[in-house]
Tab-separated table of N, CA and C in Angstrom:
chain	number	residue	atom	x	y	z
A	28	MET	N	0.867	-1.178	-0.007
A	28	MET	CA	-0.007	-0.003	-0.003
A	28	MET	C	0.880	1.247	-0.011
A	29	PHE	N	0.633	2.132	-0.913
A	29	PHE	CA	1.379	3.412	-0.966
A	29	PHE	C	0.698	4.436	-0.125
A	30	THR	N	1.527	5.314	0.450
A	30	THR	CA	0.989	6.402	1.314
A	30	THR	C	1.039	7.723	0.535
A	31	VAL	N	0.073	8.546	0.888
A	31	VAL	CA	-0.163	9.815	0.099
A	31	VAL	C	-0.313	10.987	1.064
A	32	GLY	N	0.254	12.123	0.668
A	32	GLY	CA	0.000	13.390	1.281
A	32	GLY	C	-0.722	14.267	0.262
A	33	ILE	N	-1.656	15.057	0.708
A	33	ILE	CA	-2.422	15.933	-0.197
A	33	ILE	C	-2.312	17.384	0.306
A	34	VAL	N	-1.857	18.267	-0.601
A	34	VAL	CA	-1.699	19.665	-0.261
A	34	VAL	C	-2.574	20.486	-1.175
A	35	THR	N	-3.517	21.191	-0.608
A	35	THR	CA	-4.336	22.145	-1.357
A	35	THR	C	-3.792	23.531	-1.116
A	36	SER	N	-3.401	24.205	-2.215
A	36	SER	CA	-2.915	25.592	-2.130
A	36	SER	C	-4.063	26.514	-2.471
A	37	SER	N	-4.563	27.218	-1.473
A	37	SER	CA	-5.707	28.100	-1.670
A	37	SER	C	-5.802	29.096	-0.536
A	38	ASP	N	-5.632	30.391	-0.873
A	38	ASP	CA	-5.805	31.423	0.162
A	38	ASP	C	-7.210	31.391	0.732
A	39	LYS	N	-8.236	31.290	-0.132
A	39	LYS	CA	-9.620	31.299	0.344
A	39	LYS	C	-9.927	30.013	1.132
A	40	GLY	N	-9.434	28.888	0.678
A	40	GLY	CA	-9.675	27.633	1.377
A	40	GLY	C	-9.014	27.647	2.768
A	41	PHE	N	-7.810	28.222	2.833
A	41	PHE	CA	-7.059	28.302	4.088
A	41	PHE	C	-7.818	29.084	5.157
A	42	VAL	N	-8.507	30.139	4.745
A	42	VAL	CA	-9.236	30.976	5.727
A	42	VAL	C	-10.695	30.565	5.867
A	43	GLY	N	-11.086	29.485	5.171
A	43	GLY	CA	-12.456	28.988	5.319
A	43	GLY	C	-13.487	29.674	4.447
A	44	GLU	N	-13.023	30.408	3.458
A	44	GLU	CA	-14.001	31.082	2.552
A	44	GLU	C	-14.365	30.218	1.359
A	45	ARG	N	-13.701	29.069	1.203
A	45	ARG	CA	-14.007	28.172	0.085
A	45	ARG	C	-13.807	26.743	0.571
A	46	GLU	N	-14.722	25.871	0.218
A	46	GLU	CA	-14.647	24.448	0.577
A	46	GLU	C	-13.572	23.797	-0.300
A	47	ASP	N	-12.795	22.922	0.277
A	47	ASP	CA	-11.747	22.209	-0.470
A	47	ASP	C	-12.304	20.964	-1.123
A	48	LYS	N	-13.001	21.128	-2.225
A	48	LYS	CA	-13.579	19.969	-2.933
A	48	LYS	C	-12.532	19.165	-3.650
A	49	SER	N	-11.499	19.804	-4.175
A	49	SER	CA	-10.480	19.052	-4.927
A	49	SER	C	-9.643	18.172	-4.016
A	50	GLY	N	-9.230	18.678	-2.870
A	50	GLY	CA	-8.457	17.856	-1.926
A	50	GLY	C	-9.267	16.646	-1.467
A	51	GLU	N	-10.537	16.911	-1.156
A	51	GLU	CA	-11.425	15.801	-0.756
A	51	GLU	C	-11.575	14.754	-1.839
A	52	LEU	N	-11.713	15.211	-3.073
A	52	LEU	CA	-11.855	14.284	-4.210
A	52	LEU	C	-10.588	13.461	-4.426
A	53	ILE	N	-9.440	14.096	-4.314
A	53	ILE	CA	-8.178	13.386	-4.446
A	53	ILE	C	-8.127	12.254	-3.415
A	54	ALA	N	-8.479	12.577	-2.167
A	54	ALA	CA	-8.487	11.553	-1.122
A	54	ALA	C	-9.413	10.409	-1.437
A	55	GLN	N	-10.603	10.703	-1.923
A	55	GLN	CA	-11.582	9.636	-2.276
A	55	GLN	C	-11.016	8.759	-3.400
A	56	ILE	N	-10.451	9.379	-4.385
A	56	ILE	CA	-9.966	8.623	-5.552
A	56	ILE	C	-8.801	7.712	-5.184
A	57	VAL	N	-7.829	8.251	-4.487
A	57	VAL	CA	-6.641	7.437	-4.167
A	57	VAL	C	-6.997	6.380	-3.107
A	58	GLU	N	-7.868	6.674	-2.153
A	58	GLU	CA	-8.257	5.657	-1.220
A	58	GLU	C	-9.043	4.541	-1.914
A	59	GLY	N	-9.822	4.926	-2.938
A	59	GLY	CA	-10.541	3.935	-3.719
A	59	GLY	C	-9.623	3.004	-4.512
A	60	LYS	N	-8.367	3.452	-4.736
A	60	LYS	CA	-7.371	2.642	-5.439
A	60	LYS	C	-6.449	1.905	-4.452
A	61	GLY	N	-6.753	1.991	-3.149
A	61	GLY	CA	-5.986	1.243	-2.172
A	61	GLY	C	-4.823	2.018	-1.535
A	62	TYR	N	-4.696	3.290	-1.821
A	62	TYR	CA	-3.654	4.124	-1.193
A	62	TYR	C	-4.132	4.572	0.147
A	63	LYS	N	-3.170	4.905	1.011
A	63	LYS	CA	-3.530	5.420	2.375
A	63	LYS	C	-3.162	6.859	2.486
A	64	VAL	N	-4.114	7.715	2.758
A	64	VAL	CA	-3.846	9.143	2.922
A	64	VAL	C	-3.315	9.364	4.343
A	65	GLU	N	-2.070	9.805	4.418
A	65	GLU	CA	-1.434	10.084	5.710
A	65	GLU	C	-1.743	11.463	6.251
A	66	LYS	N	-1.869	12.428	5.314
A	66	LYS	CA	-2.130	13.806	5.749
A	66	LYS	C	-2.774	14.527	4.587
A	67	LYS	N	-3.740	15.382	4.915
A	67	LYS	CA	-4.396	16.266	3.948
A	67	LYS	C	-4.452	17.630	4.586
A	68	ILE	N	-3.970	18.659	3.848
A	68	ILE	CA	-3.859	19.962	4.464
A	68	ILE	C	-4.175	21.040	3.408
A	69	ILE	N	-4.717	22.127	3.899
A	69	ILE	CA	-4.934	23.317	3.044
A	69	ILE	C	-3.915	24.361	3.539
A	70	VAL	N	-3.185	24.937	2.587
A	70	VAL	CA	-2.209	25.957	2.921
A	70	VAL	C	-2.489	27.187	2.093
A	71	PRO	N	-2.052	28.357	2.545
A	71	PRO	CA	-2.181	29.570	1.720
A	71	PRO	C	-1.228	29.494	0.540
A	72	ASP	N	-1.492	30.315	-0.449
A	72	ASP	CA	-0.619	30.400	-1.639
A	72	ASP	C	0.653	31.161	-1.303
A	73	GLU	N	1.502	30.564	-0.463
A	73	GLU	CA	2.768	31.147	-0.001
A	73	GLU	C	3.860	30.100	-0.305
A	74	GLU	N	4.788	30.464	-1.123
A	74	GLU	CA	5.820	29.522	-1.581
A	74	GLU	C	6.537	28.862	-0.384
A	75	ASP	N	6.970	29.633	0.591
A	75	ASP	CA	7.686	29.025	1.736
A	75	ASP	C	6.828	28.021	2.520
A	76	ILE	N	5.545	28.347	2.689
A	76	ILE	CA	4.669	27.432	3.416
A	76	ILE	C	4.421	26.165	2.635
A	77	ILE	N	4.244	26.296	1.328
A	77	ILE	CA	4.055	25.097	0.480
A	77	ILE	C	5.300	24.252	0.559
A	78	MET	N	6.476	24.858	0.392
A	78	MET	CA	7.730	24.122	0.450
A	78	MET	C	7.880	23.368	1.778
A	79	LYS	N	7.620	24.063	2.869
A	79	LYS	CA	7.741	23.474	4.205
A	79	LYS	C	6.854	22.239	4.318
A	80	GLU	N	5.596	22.300	3.818
A	80	GLU	CA	4.697	21.180	3.913
A	80	GLU	C	5.169	20.016	3.014
A	81	LEU	N	5.632	20.322	1.814
A	81	LEU	CA	6.142	19.265	0.912
A	81	LEU	C	7.330	18.550	1.550
A	82	ILE	N	8.234	19.323	2.128
A	82	ILE	CA	9.416	18.765	2.800
A	82	ILE	C	9.008	17.907	3.999
A	83	TYR	N	8.070	18.402	4.779
A	83	TYR	CA	7.588	17.647	5.940
A	83	TYR	C	6.980	16.312	5.525
A	84	MET	N	6.105	16.330	4.522
A	84	MET	CA	5.470	15.112	4.063
A	84	MET	C	6.510	14.131	3.523
A	85	ALA	N	7.478	14.615	2.759
A	85	ALA	CA	8.462	13.741	2.136
A	85	ALA	C	9.497	13.252	3.136
A	86	ASP	N	10.042	14.153	3.949
A	86	ASP	CA	11.167	13.815	4.804
A	86	ASP	C	10.787	13.248	6.166
A	87	VAL	N	9.684	13.744	6.739
A	87	VAL	CA	9.267	13.299	8.074
A	87	VAL	C	8.259	12.182	7.980
A	88	LEU	N	7.142	12.446	7.254
A	88	LEU	CA	6.105	11.425	7.113
A	88	LEU	C	6.537	10.311	6.157
A	89	LYS	N	7.454	10.653	5.276
A	89	LYS	CA	8.001	9.708	4.263
A	89	LYS	C	6.859	9.076	3.402
A	90	VAL	N	5.926	9.924	2.990
A	90	VAL	CA	4.871	9.418	2.121
A	90	VAL	C	5.503	9.084	0.760
A	91	ASP	N	4.864	8.168	0.046
A	91	ASP	CA	5.352	7.757	-1.246
A	91	ASP	C	4.962	8.765	-2.342
A	92	LEU	N	3.819	9.400	-2.166
A	92	LEU	CA	3.256	10.294	-3.166
A	92	LEU	C	2.657	11.505	-2.529
A	93	ILE	N	3.002	12.686	-3.066
A	93	ILE	CA	2.305	13.932	-2.662
A	93	ILE	C	1.567	14.450	-3.873
A	94	LEU	N	0.304	14.679	-3.698
A	94	LEU	CA	-0.510	15.281	-4.741
A	94	LEU	C	-0.931	16.648	-4.268
A	95	THR	N	-0.610	17.680	-5.101
A	95	THR	CA	-1.019	19.029	-4.773
A	95	THR	C	-2.192	19.408	-5.675
A	96	THR	N	-2.988	20.313	-5.231
A	96	THR	CA	-4.061	20.844	-6.062
A	96	THR	C	-4.117	22.359	-5.856
A	97	GLY	N	-4.253	23.075	-6.964
A	97	GLY	CA	-4.321	24.509	-6.883
A	97	GLY	C	-2.939	25.184	-7.020
A	98	GLY	N	-3.000	26.449	-7.351
A	98	GLY	CA	-1.782	27.261	-7.392
A	98	GLY	C	-0.904	27.049	-8.617
A	99	THR	N	-1.479	26.558	-9.711
A	99	THR	CA	-0.639	26.251	-10.894
A	99	THR	C	-0.959	27.137	-12.092
A	100	GLY	N	-1.791	28.144	-11.875
A	100	GLY	CA	-2.183	29.002	-12.968
A	100	GLY	C	-1.320	30.244	-13.158
A	101	PHE	N	-1.937	31.300	-13.691
A	101	PHE	CA	-1.217	32.487	-14.048
A	101	PHE	C	-1.313	33.612	-13.003
A	102	SER	N	-2.129	33.391	-11.961
A	102	SER	CA	-2.280	34.413	-10.948
A	102	SER	C	-0.950	34.686	-10.262
A	103	THR	N	-0.769	35.915	-9.825
A	103	THR	CA	0.441	36.277	-9.080
A	103	THR	C	0.641	35.427	-7.856
A	104	ARG	N	-0.445	34.960	-7.246
A	104	ARG	CA	-0.384	34.141	-6.032
A	104	ARG	C	-0.146	32.669	-6.346
A	105	ASP	N	-0.214	32.236	-7.574
A	105	ASP	CA	-0.009	30.854	-7.950
A	105	ASP	C	1.481	30.484	-7.966
A	106	VAL	N	1.936	29.800	-6.887
A	106	VAL	CA	3.367	29.526	-6.754
A	106	VAL	C	3.648	28.038	-6.438
A	107	THR	N	2.665	27.170	-6.600
A	107	THR	CA	2.886	25.759	-6.287
A	107	THR	C	3.975	25.129	-7.165
A	108	PRO	N	4.043	25.397	-8.468
A	108	PRO	CA	5.141	24.819	-9.260
A	108	PRO	C	6.510	25.288	-8.785
A	109	GLU	N	6.633	26.531	-8.438
A	109	GLU	CA	7.923	27.044	-7.984
A	109	GLU	C	8.357	26.366	-6.667
A	110	ALA	N	7.409	26.198	-5.774
A	110	ALA	CA	7.703	25.515	-4.490
A	110	ALA	C	8.106	24.050	-4.774
A	111	THR	N	7.410	23.434	-5.688
A	111	THR	CA	7.700	22.017	-5.994
A	111	THR	C	9.075	21.865	-6.578
A	112	ILE	N	9.410	22.706	-7.545
A	112	ILE	CA	10.716	22.640	-8.180
A	112	ILE	C	11.840	22.802	-7.160
A	113	LYS	N	11.662	23.747	-6.223
A	113	LYS	CA	12.706	23.997	-5.254
A	113	LYS	C	12.948	22.844	-4.282
A	114	VAL	N	11.943	21.994	-4.020
A	114	VAL	CA	12.135	20.892	-3.065
A	114	VAL	C	12.534	19.574	-3.756
A	115	CYS	N	12.462	19.512	-5.052
A	115	CYS	CA	12.736	18.269	-5.770
A	115	CYS	C	14.210	18.074	-6.071
A	116	ASP	N	14.668	16.809	-6.003
A	116	ASP	CA	16.002	16.447	-6.401
A	116	ASP	C	16.085	16.218	-7.887
A	117	LYS	N	14.977	15.687	-8.440
A	117	LYS	CA	14.913	15.385	-9.891
A	117	LYS	C	13.468	15.742	-10.329
A	118	MET	N	13.387	16.096	-11.601
A	118	MET	CA	12.056	16.403	-12.128
A	118	MET	C	11.551	15.150	-12.856
A	119	ALA	N	10.244	15.007	-12.896
A	119	ALA	CA	9.561	13.927	-13.617
A	119	ALA	C	8.601	14.574	-14.557
A	120	ASN	N	9.127	15.289	-15.528
A	120	ASN	CA	8.350	16.154	-16.402
A	120	ASN	C	7.274	15.404	-17.189
A	121	GLY	N	7.486	14.130	-17.509
A	121	GLY	CA	6.551	13.399	-18.318
A	121	GLY	C	5.157	13.346	-17.720
A	122	ILE	N	5.087	13.313	-16.399
A	122	ILE	CA	3.760	13.204	-15.753
A	122	ILE	C	2.960	14.457	-15.976
A	123	ALA	N	3.564	15.641	-15.695
A	123	ALA	CA	2.856	16.903	-15.911
A	123	ALA	C	2.540	17.108	-17.384
A	124	GLU	N	3.465	16.711	-18.259
A	124	GLU	CA	3.236	16.838	-19.660
A	124	GLU	C	2.077	15.922	-20.125
A	125	ALA	N	2.009	14.721	-19.574
A	125	ALA	CA	0.911	13.811	-19.908
A	125	ALA	C	-0.440	14.378	-19.477
A	126	ILE	N	-0.476	14.934	-18.280
A	126	ILE	CA	-1.742	15.548	-17.804
A	126	ILE	C	-2.154	16.657	-18.720
A	127	ARG	N	-1.208	17.560	-19.066
A	127	ARG	CA	-1.547	18.670	-19.935
A	127	ARG	C	-1.989	18.178	-21.311
A	128	SER	N	-1.272	17.216	-21.863
A	128	SER	CA	-1.624	16.654	-23.181
A	128	SER	C	-3.068	16.088	-23.179
A	129	TYR	N	-3.340	15.245	-22.185
A	129	TYR	CA	-4.667	14.663	-22.095
A	129	TYR	C	-5.732	15.768	-21.880
A	130	SER	N	-5.434	16.712	-20.996
A	130	SER	CA	-6.397	17.764	-20.703
A	130	SER	C	-6.657	18.664	-21.907
A	131	LEU	N	-5.698	18.785	-22.819
A	131	LEU	CA	-5.892	19.601	-24.009
A	131	LEU	C	-6.943	18.951	-24.929
A	132	SER	N	-7.154	17.629	-24.799
A	132	SER	CA	-8.173	16.979	-25.609
A	132	SER	C	-9.575	17.326	-25.044
A	133	ILE	N	-9.608	17.913	-23.863
A	133	ILE	CA	-10.864	18.262	-23.215
A	133	ILE	C	-11.116	19.776	-23.307
A	134	THR	N	-10.050	20.547	-23.036
A	134	THR	CA	-10.152	22.009	-23.079
A	134	THR	C	-8.858	22.655	-23.518
A	135	SER	N	-8.971	23.661	-24.350
A	135	SER	CA	-7.760	24.377	-24.796
A	135	SER	C	-7.109	25.163	-23.663
A	136	ARG	N	-7.848	25.407	-22.597
A	136	ARG	CA	-7.297	26.146	-21.455
A	136	ARG	C	-6.254	25.355	-20.685
A	137	ALA	N	-6.161	24.090	-20.956
A	137	ALA	CA	-5.134	23.283	-20.297
A	137	ALA	C	-3.717	23.793	-20.589
A	138	MET	N	-3.583	24.481	-21.704
A	138	MET	CA	-2.245	25.048	-22.045
A	138	MET	C	-1.818	26.088	-21.045
A	139	LEU	N	-2.694	26.575	-20.224
A	139	LEU	CA	-2.385	27.588	-19.241
A	139	LEU	C	-1.866	27.004	-17.916
A	140	SER	N	-1.831	25.703	-17.812
A	140	SER	CA	-1.312	25.072	-16.624
A	140	SER	C	0.207	25.172	-16.572
A	141	ARG	N	0.699	25.512	-15.411
A	141	ARG	CA	2.175	25.549	-15.169
A	141	ARG	C	2.648	24.407	-14.288
A	142	ALA	N	1.762	23.406	-14.060
A	142	ALA	CA	2.013	22.302	-13.156
A	142	ALA	C	3.308	21.567	-13.536
A	143	VAL	N	3.969	21.043	-12.473
A	143	VAL	CA	5.190	20.232	-12.640
A	143	VAL	C	5.099	18.959	-11.809
A	144	SER	N	5.992	18.066	-12.030
A	144	SER	CA	6.098	16.832	-11.247
A	144	SER	C	7.543	16.555	-10.972
A	145	GLY	N	7.844	16.032	-9.807
A	145	GLY	CA	9.235	15.751	-9.507
A	145	GLY	C	9.356	14.750	-8.365
A	146	ILE	N	10.630	14.461	-8.028
A	146	ILE	CA	10.936	13.472	-6.994
A	146	ILE	C	11.837	14.128	-5.936
A	147	ARG	N	11.436	13.931	-4.697
A	147	ARG	CA	12.301	14.286	-3.559
A	147	ARG	C	12.655	12.990	-2.855
A	148	TYR	N	13.886	12.567	-3.046
A	148	TYR	CA	14.401	11.300	-2.561
A	148	TYR	C	13.482	10.152	-3.000
A	149	LYS	N	12.622	9.624	-2.152
A	149	LYS	CA	11.772	8.487	-2.483
A	149	LYS	C	10.295	8.894	-2.569
A	150	THR	N	10.016	10.182	-2.687
A	150	THR	CA	8.663	10.678	-2.746
A	150	THR	C	8.403	11.350	-4.112
A	151	LEU	N	7.338	10.937	-4.764
A	151	LEU	CA	6.937	11.529	-6.024
A	151	LEU	C	5.930	12.651	-5.718
A	152	ILE	N	6.166	13.840	-6.302
A	152	ILE	CA	5.279	14.993	-6.091
A	152	ILE	C	4.682	15.389	-7.429
A	153	ILE	N	3.337	15.459	-7.463
A	153	ILE	CA	2.630	15.792	-8.682
A	153	ILE	C	1.697	16.951	-8.414
A	154	ASN	N	1.828	18.007	-9.201
A	154	ASN	CA	0.896	19.144	-9.147
A	154	ASN	C	-0.328	18.809	-10.027
A	155	LEU	N	-1.483	18.874	-9.416
A	155	LEU	CA	-2.749	18.659	-10.155
A	155	LEU	C	-3.454	20.002	-10.282
A	156	PRO	N	-4.440	20.063	-11.206
A	156	PRO	CA	-5.212	21.287	-11.364
A	156	PRO	C	-6.015	21.612	-10.094
A	157	GLY	N	-6.631	22.762	-10.070
A	157	GLY	CA	-7.419	23.183	-8.904
A	157	GLY	C	-8.860	22.768	-8.925
A	158	SER	N	-9.436	22.523	-10.090
A	158	SER	CA	-10.863	22.188	-10.138
A	158	SER	C	-11.115	20.710	-9.922
A	159	PRO	N	-12.197	20.363	-9.221
A	159	PRO	CA	-12.500	18.957	-9.005
A	159	PRO	C	-12.623	18.148	-10.320
A	160	LYS	N	-13.287	18.736	-11.319
A	160	LYS	CA	-13.458	18.067	-12.571
A	160	LYS	C	-12.088	17.724	-13.216
A	161	ALA	N	-11.220	18.711	-13.252
A	161	ALA	CA	-9.883	18.488	-13.835
A	161	ALA	C	-9.030	17.522	-12.985
A	162	VAL	N	-9.195	17.557	-11.670
A	162	VAL	CA	-8.486	16.624	-10.802
A	162	VAL	C	-8.902	15.197	-11.112
A	163	LYS	N	-10.199	14.947	-11.231
A	163	LYS	CA	-10.672	13.602	-11.533
A	163	LYS	C	-10.174	13.128	-12.900
A	164	GLU	N	-10.255	13.993	-13.915
A	164	GLU	CA	-9.785	13.612	-15.230
A	164	GLU	C	-8.295	13.278	-15.196
A	165	ALA	N	-7.515	14.108	-14.547
A	165	ALA	CA	-6.075	13.859	-14.483
A	165	ALA	C	-5.753	12.562	-13.754
A	166	LEU	N	-6.336	12.341	-12.581
A	166	LEU	CA	-6.004	11.135	-11.832
A	166	LEU	C	-6.499	9.872	-12.564
A	167	ASP	N	-7.679	9.954	-13.195
A	167	ASP	CA	-8.157	8.775	-13.982
A	167	ASP	C	-7.129	8.440	-15.053
A	168	TYR	N	-6.545	9.467	-15.643
A	168	TYR	CA	-5.597	9.271	-16.763
A	168	TYR	C	-4.232	8.743	-16.300
A	169	ILE	N	-3.704	9.254	-15.186
A	169	ILE	CA	-2.304	8.955	-14.834
A	169	ILE	C	-2.111	7.904	-13.757
A	170	LEU	N	-3.111	7.623	-12.935
A	170	LEU	CA	-2.860	6.873	-11.721
A	170	LEU	C	-2.295	5.460	-11.947
A	171	ASP	N	-2.719	4.728	-12.972
A	171	ASP	CA	-2.173	3.390	-13.159
A	171	ASP	C	-0.663	3.465	-13.496
A	172	SER	N	-0.288	4.401	-14.356
A	172	SER	CA	1.125	4.551	-14.686
A	172	SER	C	1.945	5.068	-13.510
A	173	VAL	N	1.376	5.999	-12.779
A	173	VAL	CA	2.033	6.530	-11.590
A	173	VAL	C	2.268	5.402	-10.570
A	174	HIS	N	1.295	4.502	-10.447
A	174	HIS	CA	1.461	3.370	-9.535
A	174	HIS	C	2.710	2.570	-9.869
A	175	HIS	N	2.925	2.316	-11.154
A	175	HIS	CA	4.098	1.574	-11.596
A	175	HIS	C	5.361	2.382	-11.280
A	176	GLY	N	5.295	3.699	-11.529
A	176	GLY	CA	6.467	4.547	-11.178
A	176	GLY	C	6.774	4.509	-9.695
A	177	LEU	N	5.767	4.468	-8.864
A	177	LEU	CA	5.973	4.397	-7.423
A	177	LEU	C	6.593	3.033	-7.060
A	178	GLU	N	6.199	2.001	-7.736
A	178	GLU	CA	6.827	0.684	-7.476
A	178	GLU	C	8.332	0.747	-7.733
A	179	ILE	N	8.694	1.387	-8.820
A	179	ILE	CA	10.117	1.516	-9.189
A	179	ILE	C	10.833	2.429	-8.167
A	180	LEU	N	10.242	3.565	-7.877
A	180	LEU	CA	10.849	4.556	-6.984
A	180	LEU	C	11.067	3.995	-5.593
A	181	THR	N	10.145	3.168	-5.128
A	181	THR	CA	10.236	2.636	-3.781
A	181	THR	C	10.797	1.210	-3.717
A	182	ASP	N	11.409	0.790	-4.827
A	182	ASP	CA	12.062	-0.547	-4.928
A	182	ASP	C	11.074	-1.683	-4.707
A	183	LYS	N	9.829	-1.519	-5.075
A	183	LYS	CA	8.843	-2.555	-4.947
A	183	LYS	C	8.468	-3.213	-6.278
A	184	ALA	N	9.139	-2.765	-7.350
A	184	ALA	CA	8.844	-3.313	-8.690
A	184	ALA	C	9.523	-4.652	-8.822
A	185	HIS	N	8.801	-5.586	-9.351
A	185	HIS	CA	9.359	-6.949	-9.538
A	185	HIS	C	9.769	-7.197	-10.969
A	186	ASP	N	9.086	-6.535	-11.900
A	186	ASP	CA	9.407	-6.764	-13.320
A	186	ASP	C	9.141	-5.479	-14.073
A	187	CYS	N	10.229	-4.789	-14.427
A	187	CYS	CA	10.080	-3.504	-15.125
A	187	CYS	C	10.281	-3.633	-16.624
A	188	ALA	N	10.687	-4.806	-17.067
A	188	ALA	CA	10.960	-4.984	-18.514
A	188	ALA	C	9.684	-4.900	-19.309
A	189	ARG	N	9.784	-4.279	-20.478
A	189	ARG	CA	8.615	-4.233	-21.394
A	189	ARG	C	8.401	-5.591	-21.994
A	190	LYS	N	7.173	-5.927	-22.227
A	190	LYS	CA	6.863	-7.206	-22.837
A	190	LYS	C	6.430	-7.037	-24.235
């Protein structure tokens, strides 16, 4: 069973002015796939706070996967990708590119996403969109492949050769 941390970046959600539907949906989807959510948190759109939470989840909680939602657009306050890049040892650009590519088949506005994906030691971090609809579409598209990536990252893969 893989463990998951969920970070919602939202100024309004942090102060209780907006319900965190995307974070809740992420939890439901990953739990439905057999993952265990270790922590779910809403943080303001502050780069240092986002970085601190990503580091805590990866280094202290040692979750296998961190899924973020929100903060990936063009707003001045959208800094989730910058925080993610700063805490990662390696980037896993294919995941964010796959989400964008798939999302472009649904809406041309997907090109406005600045989401990234990367690895901090043994933790995979993926930025997801902020809307519940886009979160569901993205997770439905990537989760099976991400599962295999997690098996490799955490040394649980038994057979990685292509058939």
